[in-house]
Each structure stands twice: as C-alpha cells, then as structure tokens.
C-alpha cells in the first residue's frame, strides 16, 4: 500500500515537474527504502518457497506470468531509482552531457532515467493490474478481522498471524529511513530546484517524464 500511494504521488508530480521538482525529489527518495523492503520480502518468499518450506509451499507461488515479470519489475525499479540519484549527484549540467552513443543516439544520465521510467511504467502497470484485486481482497478481510489476525478460508474463526510486531518495527524503520533520505535528497538536489536549470531549455521529455 505504501508503494502504491508513494508511486501515485510521484506520478502526479510529473504533471508539472518544473514547479513540483522539490516534491518529485522528496517522494522519489521516500520510495527507495520502501521499495528495498518490498524487494527483500519478495525475495524472502521466493527463497522460502523454493527451499520447500511447508507454509510457503501450501500458500503456493504467484502466477507464472508474474514470476517471469518479477525480475523486470525489480531491475527497472533499481534502474529508475539508481539513475534518479545519479542525476541528482552529478547535477543538471553534467546529467545532460553525453556519456555514450548507442545506435547513433547520444545517451546521458537524464536520458537513462527517462528510459528506465518507460520500462518501469510498463512492467509495474502490468504487475499492478494482476495485484489490485488480491490487494482489495486482503484489505477487505482485514477490515473485519482484528489487527494481527487472519480469517481462515471458509470460516468465521480468526487465527493469529505471527510476527506482527516484528513486521511493524521493520516497516516503521523503513519509513524513518525514507524520511531521512528524502530530507537529504531535497537538500542535495538544490541545483535542480533553480528555475534557471529549466529556462535553458530542458531536453524533450524532461517535463513529462521527470
């Protein structure tokens, strides 16, 4: 849910990335620790399932299409967030300087960030379509079941879900890390917050793709 909320908020900043550049940087930084946490939990489930842990084997794997798409989602997320920080660290001028030529096209850090966004948007869009209904069902169950408990399929009895406190601590720690990283990012990305950076004429797509 946090990834979904932060992701939608980040997409909203693309409507006017020039005017909302500070928010674009801030929310983008918030995404990093939460995305890493999600990747970690997904990798954990993957490992436990294929190591034949009984509860995970009983729950079953995700659909095959999502297992195939998963590495693309992870790789594009890392590329998007990593290139975003590269753009921040090198600054506006250096991020527009060509670093390589591929198929006759000049590539720079900002172009790589935009290309990563396109791949990420397609992969996550497909992934999200398959996950929205299960998410709605989970939220619907939790709406009527006490926190930390899960209703058994086909029954009215709720059984405890172990590790609730541990999960809460990990999630809270990721949010604290996200806020600290976001504050540092906004301060470090001051070069992108000057209107002069945009008056020089940003490359095509910078206003629509961030």
XYZ file of C-alpha atoms in Angstrom:
210
model
C 0.000 0.000 0.000
C 2.831 2.404 0.808
C 4.480 1.719 -2.530
C 1.177 2.305 -4.307
C 0.497 5.593 -2.514
C 4.051 6.917 -2.947
C 4.143 5.776 -6.570
C 0.905 7.538 -7.470
C 2.076 10.691 -5.680
C 5.345 10.614 -7.639
C 3.452 10.248 -10.916
C 1.338 13.280 -10.020
C 4.495 15.411 -9.751
C 5.212 14.626 -13.427
C 2.237 16.794 -14.390
C 4.467 19.796 -13.677
C 7.915 18.544 -12.777
C 9.319 22.079 -13.128
C 7.021 23.523 -10.480
C 6.963 20.371 -8.336
C 10.633 19.425 -8.592
C 11.142 19.518 -4.797
C 8.203 17.159 -4.314
C 9.477 14.967 -7.160
C 12.813 14.581 -5.372
C 11.237 14.150 -1.930
C 8.695 11.483 -2.905
C 11.204 9.697 -5.130
C 13.510 9.375 -2.117
C 10.637 8.101 0.038
C 10.200 5.283 -2.454
C 13.740 3.925 -2.064
C 13.655 2.289 1.416
C 10.080 1.059 0.941
C 10.929 -0.415 -2.464
C 14.002 -2.128 -0.993
C 11.842 -3.552 1.792
C 9.350 -4.903 -0.746
C 12.140 -6.463 -2.793
C 13.526 -8.055 0.361
C 10.217 -9.571 1.437
C 9.519 -10.826 -2.082
C 12.973 -12.415 -2.265
C 12.355 -13.982 1.143
C 9.096 -15.523 -0.053
C 10.814 -16.736 -3.219
C 13.590 -18.385 -1.215
C 11.276 -19.977 1.314
C 9.024 -21.383 -1.394
C 11.826 -22.940 -3.410
C 13.545 -24.243 -0.261
C 10.295 -26.194 0.258
C 9.216 -24.516 3.475
C 5.814 -26.060 4.176
C 3.655 -22.955 4.873
C 5.023 -21.212 1.792
C 4.550 -24.321 -0.358
C 0.974 -24.581 0.914
C 0.273 -20.933 0.053
C 1.578 -21.615 -3.441
C 3.592 -19.444 -5.831
C 2.408 -16.317 -7.661
C 1.083 -16.860 -11.193
C 3.759 -17.861 -13.695
C 3.376 -14.629 -15.681
C 4.137 -12.563 -12.576
C 7.151 -14.722 -11.736
C 8.506 -14.074 -15.227
C 7.713 -10.360 -14.976
C 9.166 -10.041 -11.465
C 12.833 -9.689 -12.477
C 11.868 -6.955 -14.978
C 9.984 -5.072 -12.262
C 12.933 -5.330 -9.876
C 15.567 -4.434 -12.481
C 13.605 -1.466 -13.823
C 12.905 -0.199 -10.291
C 16.596 -0.337 -9.412
C 17.470 1.355 -12.719
C 14.865 4.080 -12.207
C 15.806 4.933 -8.628
C 19.534 4.497 -9.246
C 19.562 6.715 -12.335
C 17.470 9.261 -10.459
C 20.131 9.541 -7.782
C 22.839 9.670 -10.437
C 21.070 12.665 -11.979
C 20.880 14.360 -8.581
C 24.511 13.706 -7.686
C 26.056 14.871 -10.977
C 23.799 17.922 -11.243
C 21.755 19.476 -14.067
C 24.615 20.300 -16.438
C 26.544 17.020 -16.168
C 23.365 14.921 -16.320
C 22.683 16.331 -19.800
C 26.233 15.704 -21.038
C 26.528 12.724 -23.356
C 28.205 9.745 -21.714
C 27.931 7.238 -24.568
C 26.478 6.654 -28.029
C 24.141 3.725 -28.713
C 22.733 3.134 -32.203
C 23.639 6.669 -33.135
C 21.810 8.145 -30.123
C 23.644 10.229 -27.543
C 22.989 8.923 -24.049
C 23.241 10.951 -20.880
C 22.193 10.356 -17.268
C 18.868 12.141 -17.697
C 18.006 10.132 -20.817
C 18.798 6.899 -18.974
C 16.489 7.983 -16.148
C 13.697 8.679 -18.621
C 14.221 5.372 -20.439
C 14.183 3.494 -17.126
C 10.896 5.201 -16.290
C 9.269 3.986 -19.516
C 10.312 0.362 -18.884
C 9.309 0.610 -15.223
C 5.900 2.111 -16.023
C 5.044 -0.710 -18.449
C 6.287 -3.510 -16.166
C 4.712 -2.148 -12.997
C 1.479 -1.316 -14.835
C 1.077 -4.945 -15.897
C 2.098 -6.194 -12.447
C -0.353 -3.837 -10.753
C -3.293 -4.971 -12.852
C -2.752 -8.519 -11.607
C -2.291 -7.438 -7.990
C -5.059 -4.886 -7.393
C -7.851 -7.428 -6.880
C -5.849 -9.606 -4.435
C -4.892 -6.412 -2.580
C -8.547 -5.365 -2.372
C -9.486 -8.793 -1.018
C -6.751 -8.637 1.622
C -7.841 -5.167 2.723
C -11.454 -6.334 2.770
C -10.565 -9.220 5.077
C -8.534 -7.023 7.414
C -11.367 -4.540 7.633
C -13.444 -7.073 9.553
C -10.698 -9.015 11.347
C -8.779 -7.693 14.400
C -5.262 -6.465 13.630
C -2.700 -9.236 13.666
C -5.256 -11.927 12.927
C -6.388 -13.506 9.684
C -9.684 -15.214 8.925
C -9.427 -18.844 7.906
C -10.731 -19.609 4.381
C -14.343 -20.729 4.503
C -14.734 -19.980 8.180
C -15.536 -17.224 10.633
C -12.729 -18.003 13.068
C -9.688 -15.705 13.003
C -6.276 -17.240 13.668
C -3.213 -15.311 14.868
C -0.643 -14.239 12.293
C 2.801 -14.477 13.935
C 5.397 -11.748 13.645
C 3.054 -8.756 13.639
C 5.227 -6.703 15.997
C 8.394 -7.566 14.083
C 6.789 -6.534 10.796
C 5.607 -3.294 12.349
C 9.105 -2.450 13.610
C 10.668 -3.154 10.203
C 8.056 -1.056 8.411
C 8.449 1.823 10.879
C 12.234 1.698 10.481
C 11.897 1.845 6.692
C 9.644 4.905 6.985
C 12.121 6.685 9.278
C 14.917 5.877 6.826
C 12.723 7.125 3.969
C 12.093 10.483 5.670
C 15.781 10.990 6.476
C 16.801 10.077 2.931
C 14.129 12.357 1.488
C 15.321 15.312 3.566
C 18.925 14.726 2.453
C 17.870 14.327 -1.176
C 15.978 17.616 -1.316
C 18.953 19.411 0.208
C 21.449 17.704 -2.113
C 19.319 18.278 -5.188
C 19.278 22.029 -4.791
C 20.739 22.512 -8.273
C 17.563 21.098 -9.797
C 15.337 23.456 -7.833
C 16.540 26.568 -9.647
C 14.296 27.867 -12.404
C 17.468 28.725 -14.326
C 18.019 24.999 -14.939
C 14.812 24.885 -16.961
C 14.999 28.210 -18.716
C 17.924 26.932 -20.744
C 15.533 24.547 -22.433
C 15.366 21.046 -20.949
C 15.733 18.081 -23.286
C 12.499 16.736 -24.816
C 10.537 14.678 -22.341
C 12.036 16.085 -19.138
C 8.821 17.873 -18.210
C 6.618 14.861 -18.894
C 8.891 12.087 -17.662
C 10.721 13.765 -14.840
